[in-house]
XYZ file of C-alpha atoms in Angstrom:
698
model
C 0.000 0.000 0.000
C 3.021 2.312 -0.145
C 2.560 5.087 -2.724
C 5.777 7.036 -2.394
C 6.951 9.936 -0.253
C 4.463 11.785 1.917
C 3.403 15.043 0.236
C 2.282 16.855 3.385
C 5.725 18.004 4.533
C 6.836 20.565 7.111
C 10.060 22.441 6.431
C 10.440 24.354 9.692
C 13.952 23.050 10.278
C 14.938 23.891 6.703
C 13.689 27.471 7.099
C 15.699 27.837 10.317
C 18.683 26.321 8.531
C 18.473 28.889 5.734
C 17.718 31.904 7.947
C 20.542 31.834 10.510
C 23.698 33.256 9.056
C 26.578 35.414 10.262
C 28.059 36.285 6.889
C 26.185 39.605 6.279
C 27.536 41.364 9.410
C 30.944 39.780 8.905
C 31.211 40.835 5.276
C 30.043 44.374 6.000
C 32.478 44.964 8.882
C 35.378 42.697 7.934
C 38.472 43.829 6.065
C 40.799 41.044 4.806
C 43.433 43.653 3.965
C 44.459 43.502 7.627
C 45.801 40.003 7.004
C 47.599 40.941 3.779
C 49.193 44.311 4.440
C 51.279 45.356 7.484
C 49.998 48.378 9.411
C 52.113 51.406 10.323
C 51.848 53.517 13.481
C 49.038 55.609 12.031
C 46.912 52.562 11.140
C 47.510 52.742 7.373
C 48.211 49.699 5.197
C 51.654 49.462 3.614
C 51.584 48.660 -0.091
C 47.821 48.835 -0.481
C 46.917 49.383 -4.112
C 45.174 52.667 -4.854
C 46.601 54.542 -1.850
C 49.588 56.918 -1.442
C 51.449 54.016 0.204
C 51.053 51.761 -2.828
C 54.777 51.991 -3.645
C 55.819 51.492 -0.016
C 55.079 47.820 0.713
C 57.509 47.250 3.610
C 57.171 48.141 7.295
C 60.239 49.723 8.919
C 60.828 49.877 12.710
C 62.539 52.951 14.144
C 63.969 50.961 17.072
C 63.995 47.220 16.484
C 65.387 46.723 20.000
C 61.957 47.463 21.459
C 60.601 44.436 19.635
C 62.141 42.332 22.380
C 59.363 43.579 24.657
C 56.706 41.054 25.774
C 54.155 43.421 24.247
C 55.103 42.025 20.849
C 53.683 38.675 21.890
C 50.678 40.146 23.698
C 49.646 42.782 21.172
C 51.490 41.719 17.989
C 52.961 45.184 17.544
C 56.366 46.614 18.487
C 56.121 49.621 20.875
C 58.103 51.842 18.518
C 57.359 54.146 15.607
C 56.746 52.258 12.371
C 56.527 53.667 8.864
C 56.043 52.272 5.369
C 59.111 52.332 3.093
C 59.877 51.422 -0.520
C 62.777 49.133 0.381
C 64.581 47.957 3.485
C 67.943 49.543 4.414
C 71.033 47.741 3.124
C 73.822 49.510 5.021
C 74.868 50.794 8.418
C 74.185 54.497 8.808
C 73.593 56.728 11.816
C 71.709 60.019 11.746
C 74.883 61.878 12.759
C 76.877 60.450 9.836
C 73.984 60.929 7.428
C 73.997 64.712 8.014
C 77.646 64.913 6.948
C 76.947 64.404 3.230
C 74.094 65.253 0.881
C 73.947 61.782 -0.670
C 73.761 60.067 2.732
C 71.080 62.527 3.864
C 69.004 61.807 0.763
C 69.297 58.036 1.399
C 68.504 58.407 5.103
C 65.475 60.622 4.436
C 63.430 57.701 3.016
C 63.398 56.122 6.497
C 62.018 59.226 8.204
C 58.451 60.323 8.734
C 56.734 62.223 5.976
C 57.515 65.929 6.262
C 60.574 65.412 8.488
C 62.956 68.402 8.569
C 66.562 67.181 8.495
C 67.872 70.745 8.773
C 67.179 70.585 12.496
C 69.801 69.390 14.933
C 70.114 65.668 15.687
C 68.733 65.982 19.268
C 65.673 67.871 17.992
C 64.993 65.312 15.262
C 65.242 62.424 17.700
C 63.160 64.258 20.332
C 60.344 64.811 17.842
C 60.727 61.206 16.605
C 61.019 62.293 12.995
C 63.767 59.791 12.103
C 65.414 56.704 13.610
C 68.725 57.066 15.383
C 70.294 54.659 12.906
C 69.475 52.159 10.173
C 70.994 48.702 9.844
C 71.099 46.164 6.987
C 67.721 44.438 6.864
C 65.790 41.953 4.752
C 62.047 41.903 4.115
C 60.200 39.112 5.911
C 56.390 39.005 5.663
C 56.704 42.598 4.363
C 58.576 43.702 7.487
C 62.187 44.925 7.576
C 64.070 42.708 10.024
C 67.855 42.614 10.683
C 69.834 40.634 8.095
C 71.467 38.341 10.638
C 74.006 35.719 9.575
C 76.455 33.359 11.261
C 80.142 33.182 10.373
C 82.470 30.924 12.266
C 79.770 30.296 14.860
C 79.446 34.049 15.562
C 76.306 36.067 14.838
C 77.082 38.966 12.482
C 75.102 41.584 10.631
C 76.641 43.128 7.545
C 79.962 41.407 8.452
C 79.976 43.317 11.771
C 79.628 41.871 15.247
C 79.310 45.166 17.161
C 77.939 48.631 16.446
C 76.970 51.802 18.301
C 73.289 52.581 18.759
C 73.119 56.167 20.016
C 75.287 56.156 23.158
C 75.068 52.377 23.663
C 77.467 49.742 22.354
C 75.541 46.707 21.048
C 76.450 43.469 19.310
C 74.639 41.400 16.729
C 73.367 38.910 19.310
C 71.383 41.733 20.925
C 69.644 42.297 17.618
C 69.062 38.579 17.336
C 67.185 38.589 20.645
C 65.322 41.765 19.675
C 64.101 40.356 16.379
C 63.180 36.935 17.779
C 59.692 37.952 18.847
C 59.040 39.587 15.494
C 60.389 36.522 13.710
C 58.770 33.657 15.600
C 57.769 31.835 12.428
C 61.039 32.136 10.482
C 61.807 28.418 10.551
C 58.171 27.507 9.955
C 58.131 29.859 6.974
C 61.312 28.300 5.601
C 59.798 24.840 5.879
C 56.591 26.103 4.276
C 58.542 27.633 1.392
C 60.431 24.389 0.837
C 57.173 22.445 0.875
C 55.697 24.931 -1.604
C 58.738 24.485 -3.851
C 58.297 20.707 -3.681
C 54.675 21.083 -4.736
C 55.614 23.326 -7.661
C 58.169 20.736 -8.807
C 56.072 17.618 -8.293
C 52.438 18.648 -8.888
C 52.201 16.998 -12.351
C 53.414 13.702 -10.865
C 51.029 14.088 -7.920
C 48.116 14.518 -10.323
C 49.317 11.485 -12.259
C 49.409 9.476 -9.024
C 45.862 10.530 -8.163
C 44.664 9.614 -11.646
C 46.304 6.206 -11.238
C 44.575 5.823 -7.869
C 41.229 6.609 -9.511
C 41.847 4.087 -12.294
C 42.938 1.409 -9.829
C 39.833 2.057 -7.700
C 37.585 1.837 -10.751
C 39.369 -1.334 -11.855
C 38.768 -2.913 -8.456
C 35.084 -1.962 -8.579
C 34.717 -3.581 -12.004
C 36.485 -6.724 -10.794
C 34.206 -6.844 -7.757
C 31.267 -6.772 -10.138
C 32.623 -9.690 -12.201
C 34.591 -11.723 -9.664
C 33.420 -10.695 -6.203
C 34.404 -13.942 -4.486
C 37.837 -14.172 -6.071
C 38.547 -10.465 -5.571
C 37.785 -10.610 -1.850
C 40.416 -13.299 -1.325
C 42.840 -11.488 -3.654
C 42.390 -8.285 -1.647
C 42.959 -10.130 1.629
C 46.091 -11.860 0.311
C 47.553 -8.693 -1.201
C 46.896 -6.634 1.949
C 48.733 -9.201 4.055
C 51.566 -9.300 1.484
C 51.888 -5.500 1.289
C 52.018 -5.153 5.077
C 54.531 -8.010 5.225
C 56.709 -6.269 2.653
C 56.553 -3.083 4.736
C 57.691 -5.006 7.808
C 60.594 -6.553 5.860
C 61.642 -3.176 4.445
C 61.595 -1.552 7.904
C 63.719 -4.409 9.295
C 66.261 -4.041 6.488
C 66.525 -0.305 7.111
C 66.823 -0.910 10.851
C 69.544 -3.505 10.331
C 71.479 -1.327 7.860
C 71.761 1.478 10.435
C 73.485 -0.729 13.015
C 76.927 0.573 13.848
C 76.472 3.877 12.030
C 77.396 6.922 14.140
C 74.377 8.735 15.566
C 71.865 6.083 14.496
C 71.252 4.980 18.095
C 70.082 8.455 19.195
C 66.473 8.434 20.402
C 63.766 10.607 18.868
C 63.237 12.254 22.265
C 66.900 13.283 22.495
C 66.878 14.572 18.919
C 63.859 16.794 19.528
C 61.772 18.532 16.862
C 63.626 19.018 13.577
C 62.418 20.980 10.565
C 64.198 18.537 8.239
C 62.115 15.427 8.773
C 64.509 13.270 6.743
C 66.817 13.352 9.779
C 64.490 10.955 11.584
C 64.956 8.365 8.819
C 68.605 8.021 9.875
C 67.589 6.790 13.340
C 67.149 3.133 14.228
C 64.311 3.985 16.604
C 62.222 5.422 13.750
C 62.329 2.238 11.685
C 61.803 0.122 14.805
C 58.630 2.087 15.572
C 57.391 1.649 11.975
C 58.103 -2.076 12.142
C 56.236 -2.521 15.443
C 53.192 -0.616 14.140
C 53.050 -2.696 10.947
C 53.456 -5.938 12.924
C 50.515 -4.989 15.128
C 48.387 -4.192 12.068
C 49.380 -7.505 10.435
C 48.499 -9.531 13.525
C 45.143 -7.743 13.942
C 44.212 -8.363 10.289
C 45.158 -12.065 10.428
C 43.364 -12.721 13.734
C 40.262 -10.896 12.501
C 40.187 -12.961 9.327
C 40.606 -16.211 11.280
C 37.577 -15.473 13.438
C 35.461 -14.186 10.527
C 36.401 -16.793 7.922
C 32.918 -18.407 7.993
C 31.199 -15.048 7.608
C 33.152 -14.029 4.538
C 30.952 -16.145 2.258
C 27.864 -14.274 3.465
C 29.547 -10.922 2.952
C 30.645 -11.946 -0.531
C 27.006 -12.627 -1.424
C 26.031 -9.176 -0.204
C 28.870 -7.632 -2.236
C 27.705 -9.516 -5.339
C 24.202 -8.108 -4.934
C 25.648 -4.630 -4.425
C 27.731 -5.077 -7.580
C 24.625 -5.984 -9.561
C 22.844 -2.884 -8.263
C 25.768 -0.603 -9.091
C 26.094 -2.121 -12.580
C 22.576 -0.820 -13.370
C 23.528 2.708 -12.226
C 27.236 3.242 -12.917
C 26.756 6.988 -12.536
C 26.479 6.386 -8.782
C 30.249 5.744 -8.674
C 30.890 9.350 -9.661
C 28.276 10.905 -7.389
C 30.930 11.463 -4.644
C 32.495 13.996 -7.029
C 29.353 16.142 -6.669
C 29.468 15.740 -2.893
C 33.150 16.703 -2.884
C 32.443 19.803 -4.996
C 29.634 20.884 -2.659
C 31.886 20.332 0.364
C 34.558 22.507 -1.273
C 31.981 25.275 -1.683
C 30.958 24.917 1.970
C 34.591 25.040 3.126
C 35.315 28.084 0.954
C 32.204 29.877 2.211
C 33.106 29.138 5.845
C 36.764 30.150 5.388
C 35.877 33.464 3.714
C 33.338 34.239 6.446
C 35.893 33.330 9.137
C 38.465 35.676 7.572
C 35.972 38.537 7.427
C 34.961 37.848 11.037
C 38.553 37.843 12.234
C 39.140 41.189 10.515
C 35.859 42.836 11.481
C 37.489 44.884 14.220
C 38.857 48.384 14.575
C 42.400 49.708 15.036
C 43.271 50.302 18.691
C 45.857 52.952 19.588
C 47.735 53.009 22.885
C 50.144 55.276 24.712
C 53.802 54.206 24.438
C 56.589 55.953 26.322
C 60.091 55.353 27.634
C 59.824 57.056 31.045
C 57.341 56.624 33.883
C 53.855 57.718 32.946
C 50.494 57.024 34.573
C 48.831 56.836 31.151
C 51.208 54.176 29.820
C 49.408 51.536 27.671
C 46.103 53.426 27.911
C 43.890 53.682 24.866
C 44.257 56.967 22.970
C 43.086 58.779 19.862
C 45.900 59.907 17.515
C 43.780 62.772 16.160
C 43.369 64.472 19.542
C 46.453 63.130 21.309
C 48.722 66.167 20.787
C 46.170 68.489 22.387
C 45.352 66.199 25.338
C 46.672 66.234 28.907
C 48.645 63.043 28.243
C 51.162 64.692 25.934
C 51.501 67.569 28.384
C 52.126 65.364 31.453
C 54.214 62.785 29.554
C 56.288 64.683 26.942
C 57.956 61.543 25.548
C 54.657 59.632 25.121
C 53.344 58.635 21.700
C 49.957 57.454 20.513
C 50.761 54.497 18.280
C 48.768 51.745 16.620
C 48.765 48.671 18.890
C 46.450 46.019 17.490
C 43.025 45.398 15.997
C 40.175 45.046 18.453
C 37.163 46.905 19.745
C 35.146 47.762 22.834
C 31.632 46.929 21.600
C 29.808 43.728 22.535
C 30.327 42.496 19.002
C 34.116 42.791 19.317
C 34.265 41.462 22.883
C 32.383 38.296 22.022
C 33.852 37.804 18.560
C 35.233 34.393 19.580
C 31.680 33.234 20.255
C 30.637 34.416 16.807
C 33.525 32.402 15.365
C 32.295 29.291 17.204
C 28.822 29.967 15.850
C 30.262 30.234 12.336
C 32.042 26.912 12.938
C 28.732 25.388 14.014
C 27.122 26.570 10.761
C 30.027 25.038 8.859
C 29.456 21.653 10.522
C 25.747 21.954 9.836
C 26.241 22.738 6.136
C 28.878 20.008 5.698
C 26.725 17.388 7.418
C 23.744 18.494 5.323
C 25.722 17.968 2.112
C 26.856 14.505 3.201
C 23.315 13.626 4.329
C 21.997 14.691 0.927
C 24.492 12.352 -0.729
C 23.512 9.451 1.527
C 19.792 9.932 0.911
C 20.345 10.227 -2.844
C 22.361 7.010 -3.064
C 20.019 5.185 -0.685
C 17.000 6.183 -2.761
C 18.653 4.970 -5.975
C 19.662 1.583 -4.538
C 16.298 1.136 -2.815
C 14.586 1.655 -6.167
C 16.704 -1.218 -7.495
C 15.826 -3.541 -4.602
C 12.071 -2.894 -4.618
C 11.778 -3.147 -8.404
C 9.653 -6.221 -9.078
C 11.226 -6.785 -12.491
C 14.867 -5.751 -12.671
C 15.983 -3.662 -14.491
C 12.725 -2.746 -16.264
C 11.063 -1.261 -13.168
C 14.107 0.815 -12.190
C 13.773 4.558 -13.037
C 15.563 5.655 -16.196
C 18.010 7.821 -14.242
C 17.825 6.614 -10.628
C 20.450 9.016 -9.262
C 18.819 12.120 -10.735
C 15.375 10.885 -9.742
C 16.478 10.198 -6.173
C 18.304 13.547 -5.895
C 15.287 15.533 -7.129
C 13.003 13.671 -4.714
C 15.378 14.330 -1.816
C 15.565 18.056 -2.614
C 11.796 18.304 -2.999
C 10.588 16.324 0.011
C 13.368 15.559 2.499
C 15.472 18.715 2.991
C 13.821 19.479 6.349
C 14.580 15.990 7.662
C 18.160 16.205 6.420
C 18.616 19.593 8.085
C 17.265 18.245 11.389
C 19.487 15.158 11.341
C 22.507 17.294 10.458
C 21.656 19.688 13.281
C 21.846 16.959 15.939
C 25.228 15.755 14.693
C 26.577 19.318 14.355
C 25.736 20.186 17.966
C 27.743 17.220 19.208
C 30.677 18.088 16.926
C 30.771 21.709 18.106
C 30.704 20.559 21.730
C 33.724 18.379 20.961
C 35.547 21.366 19.432
C 34.756 23.486 22.498
C 36.128 20.740 24.749
C 39.327 20.668 22.687
C 39.529 24.458 22.976
C 39.113 24.309 26.761
C 41.687 21.544 27.077
C 44.197 23.567 25.069
C 43.716 26.575 27.352
C 43.874 24.459 30.504
C 46.837 22.301 29.529
C 49.148 24.219 31.893
C 46.695 24.032 34.778
C 47.629 21.851 37.742
C 44.076 20.773 38.493
C 44.133 17.036 37.815
C 40.402 16.614 38.341
C 39.608 19.182 35.632
C 41.878 17.366 33.161
C 40.302 14.027 34.062
C 36.783 15.455 33.643
C 37.628 16.957 30.247
C 39.111 13.671 29.055
C 36.006 11.767 30.142
C 33.717 14.270 28.423
C 35.758 14.114 25.220
C 35.529 10.322 25.224
C 31.774 10.371 25.869
C 31.047 12.887 23.140
C 33.272 10.986 20.711
C 31.204 7.848 21.343
C 27.994 9.870 21.071
C 29.086 11.295 17.709
C 29.793 7.796 16.359
C 26.398 6.530 17.552
C 24.575 9.502 16.009
C 26.395 9.037 12.698
C 25.377 5.374 12.637
C 21.777 6.174 13.520
C 21.558 9.060 11.037
C 22.911 6.922 8.213
C 20.219 4.281 8.686
C 17.559 6.930 9.285
C 18.390 8.509 5.911
C 17.949 5.105 4.252
C 14.478 4.783 5.790
C 13.693 8.357 4.696
C 14.672 7.460 1.133
C 12.435 4.371 1.196
C 9.284 5.632 2.934
C 9.568 9.434 2.874
C 8.691 9.836 6.547
C 10.209 12.500 8.788
C 13.562 12.107 10.489
C 12.402 11.088 13.972
C 9.999 8.452 12.677
C 12.597 7.096 10.259
C 15.286 7.000 12.951
C 12.969 5.098 15.288
C 11.954 2.617 12.586
C 15.571 2.074 11.511
C 16.711 1.596 15.104
C 14.125 -1.041 15.960
C 14.577 -2.752 12.605
C 18.284 -3.080 13.329
C 17.596 -4.262 16.860
C 15.327 -6.983 15.554
C 18.194 -8.056 13.291
C 21.078 -7.179 15.587
C 22.909 -10.474 14.997
C 22.739 -9.988 11.240
C 24.026 -6.448 11.627
C 27.071 -7.569 13.599
C 27.753 -10.557 11.338
C 27.186 -9.010 7.913
C 27.517 -5.255 8.041
C 30.675 -5.248 10.113
C 32.417 -7.910 8.033
C 31.473 -6.169 4.779
C 32.770 -2.827 6.054
C 35.995 -4.569 7.071
C 36.420 -6.040 3.589
C 35.815 -2.665 1.975
C 38.365 -1.132 4.330
C 40.909 -3.738 3.237
C 40.176 -2.770 -0.362
C 40.886 0.879 0.387
C 44.018 -0.115 2.300
C 45.256 -2.149 -0.646
C 44.741 0.678 -3.146
C 46.501 3.160 -0.860
C 49.324 0.675 -0.286
C 49.885 0.016 -3.996
C 49.869 3.695 -4.972
C 51.886 4.697 -1.891
C 54.646 2.133 -2.504
C 54.885 3.095 -6.182
C 55.091 6.803 -5.314
C 57.743 6.065 -2.656
C 60.003 4.273 -5.126
C 59.452 6.978 -7.755
C 60.034 10.098 -5.650
C 63.047 8.544 -3.867
C 64.525 7.841 -7.324
C 64.772 4.103 -6.763
C 63.220 3.192 -10.123
C 66.242 3.183 -12.441
C 64.409 3.760 -15.763
C 62.606 6.791 -14.304
C 65.416 8.087 -12.116
C 66.021 11.147 -14.290
C 62.311 11.935 -14.596
C 61.829 12.116 -10.835
C 61.969 15.734 -9.576
C 64.642 16.918 -7.157
C 62.889 17.688 -3.865
C 63.674 19.129 -0.446
C 61.316 16.687 1.305
C 60.377 13.662 -0.773
C 57.705 12.757 1.795
C 55.636 15.806 0.766
C 54.383 14.419 -2.588
C 54.268 10.886 -1.160
C 51.954 11.876 1.692
C 49.869 13.974 -0.688
C 49.434 11.051 -3.080
C 48.680 8.641 -0.210
C 46.086 10.960 1.320
C 44.531 11.729 -2.067
C 44.451 8.033 -2.959
C 42.663 7.234 0.268
C 40.061 9.944 -0.373
C 39.529 8.706 -3.941
C 39.267 5.068 -2.845
C 36.981 6.089 0.003
C 34.764 7.947 -2.467
C 34.381 4.875 -4.685
C 33.985 2.373 -1.858
C 31.617 4.649 0.080
C 29.125 4.072 -2.731
C 29.564 0.350 -2.206
C 29.149 0.746 1.572
C 25.963 2.781 1.120
C 24.646 0.212 -1.341
C 25.352 -2.635 1.094
C 23.672 -0.824 3.999
C 20.628 0.054 1.889
C 20.233 -3.453 0.531
C 20.632 -4.879 4.023
C 17.859 -2.725 5.484
C 15.654 -3.469 2.474
C 16.361 -7.176 2.988
C 15.281 -6.979 6.635
C 12.124 -5.102 5.649
C 11.460 -7.646 2.895
C 11.666 -10.548 5.345
C 9.160 -8.907 7.700
C 6.720 -7.723 5.016
C 6.686 -10.812 2.798
C 6.730 -14.553 3.287
C 7.821 -15.810 -0.151
C 4.345 -16.905 -1.237
C 2.791 -16.065 -4.577
C 0.712 -13.322 -2.949
C 3.644 -11.835 -1.034
C 6.819 -12.846 -2.858
C 10.270 -11.793 -1.782
C 11.851 -9.056 -3.858
C 15.399 -10.161 -3.070
C 17.338 -12.397 -5.415
C 17.157 -16.151 -4.716
C 20.911 -16.330 -4.081
C 20.734 -13.533 -1.523
C 17.742 -15.096 0.209
C 19.409 -18.496 0.358
C 22.439 -17.139 2.196
C 21.117 -14.231 4.260
C 17.941 -15.931 5.428
C 20.093 -18.542 7.165
C 21.790 -15.947 9.364
C 20.431 -15.965 12.907
C 17.893 -13.392 14.021
C 15.528 -12.863 16.943
C 11.865 -13.926 16.748
C 9.529 -11.159 15.701
C 5.904 -10.924 14.712
C 3.963 -7.760 14.064
C 2.111 -6.656 17.158
C 4.450 -8.429 19.574
C 6.430 -6.345 22.050
C 10.182 -6.667 22.106
C 12.643 -6.689 24.967
C 14.347 -3.476 23.850
C 11.004 -1.732 23.354
C 10.511 -2.046 27.109
C 14.081 -1.521 28.259
C 15.675 1.649 26.861
C 18.933 0.921 28.706
C 19.418 -2.340 26.811
C 18.522 -0.510 23.624
C 21.168 2.131 24.229
C 23.710 -0.545 25.133
C 23.139 -2.432 21.883
C 23.390 0.789 19.880
C 26.701 1.590 21.574
C 27.984 -1.862 20.617
C 27.022 -1.208 16.995
């Protein structure tokens, strides 16, 4: 008596989903230029196109020594005058020496404030802070002029000098090194990032080729599963064990080859964090750790297969049925591409909104001075500062740009708005993935419930299922995504709290946070499992989310033994398939990028870190294989739920025949289940605790 999706739908949750948004206020108040251009003492952007400072892209510090202040870390701004310049200084020059010649004065003038009068005496110029006391050789770093420090013979030098005079003080290059440290906290990280970027520019064609190969291998495996499901399962199992075994042997050979080499017995802990990660490959402990991890994985896989050997035949039958369903709708294999594209749009939208939110603040100016002053570090206004009491009571005080912030409620609670934006990101991402699950489930359900296959299957099942999901089920998808998103945001908040409390000595608070993180992790997994099966029931019957989730839950509970026996084993086999594809592509990329394939040794690019393209190819291969096999997993789950419904609705008679294939019925019907008749109460209907316990086990 089922006539399709229910037409009387309520879309309250969808309307809420579409109405709440933080992007309009963020985009109206945000200014991404704050992240691109450095800001001088007056709050202007250096190098901004279309402004008088367009040809002055670099920020110059009058007194770099003040950058050693803790304020640099607290407020991200040196407490000294800063101006925009066309280029950084490349020589030592003091103001006194600069006034001795016209050429030196002209060169020095570009590092003074606009309108500075160099005809005044040196004390007057320095008192009015028109020019710096001296300039030193500098190099631009993130558009900021920082000392060009070098090391020669183990000694820190700058411009081949170890000492210099700064005003009346004798300084050495190490003092400048300490002063520029706080302004240059990410120098090494930037160097590593630049090397990684160079590796990507050199190897990106080969990375794309590796990803294309991963896609072809995944598609080849899918086709083989369609033709030779039974043989391919055992081939996958054998090859996974062989690949892991080869990895163990390779790690042992590397470990053995490092014996007796100087420095190879140093521990990773003693070595510490190194920017050149290839250093770790020269340690015995690294290869020993790899070998132990692979041995554990090998043992787990073998033991699991020993205990599940009798269930593999049942899973193979389910995979064969899934292969037949996919063969009638090959376009379903490429549907993850649409999901991936939508997720990219969601990520881009969230990232742009987050950038605008982080820059939707105002410049804050504070009082900086060298002597004692009661107004020190107070907020000030540069337009009225010269006529205020502060400049009169503190003659050496300046009103300089400090950081971006604000005093309104919007600026004070901007971190909460960012968390809210993160929540919307989770909601949108989960909605996109839920839409993909419902679309695939609807297509595969249409295959199962077709009385005559393939004649009764819609002409384009994917498009038909997608249009039906967008027309009838968006409210249910939004509600299911909302529940999962709330749990995910709570987990992020717990991680945020743990990061801010990591230095706390309260052991109970750490223990409580760890317990809460574990509980919410388990809750997220349970909700994902329940949502997935609820979306399948939504695709079949068209009911709302809560009703579908309840029906799916009790249907699974009535077939809990089948779920554990079949679904889990099938997921494990699909995981082995993904592992095999990643292993094959990863090993090939390792031998190629390390130039161990003699015929292609010259074609391999010269890299700083060969692990960069290898990890990229491995990660991309896993995502590609996961995209292909996720269609298989969704097909298996949908067919399994349809099978359970078919067993309860029909009895195999001529009036109520089974819609499953005879082969599938012969194997799956023999799997154990719990007695059920319509109208009878069940144990877990009366005991919610047992129900929750079984769901946690799943």
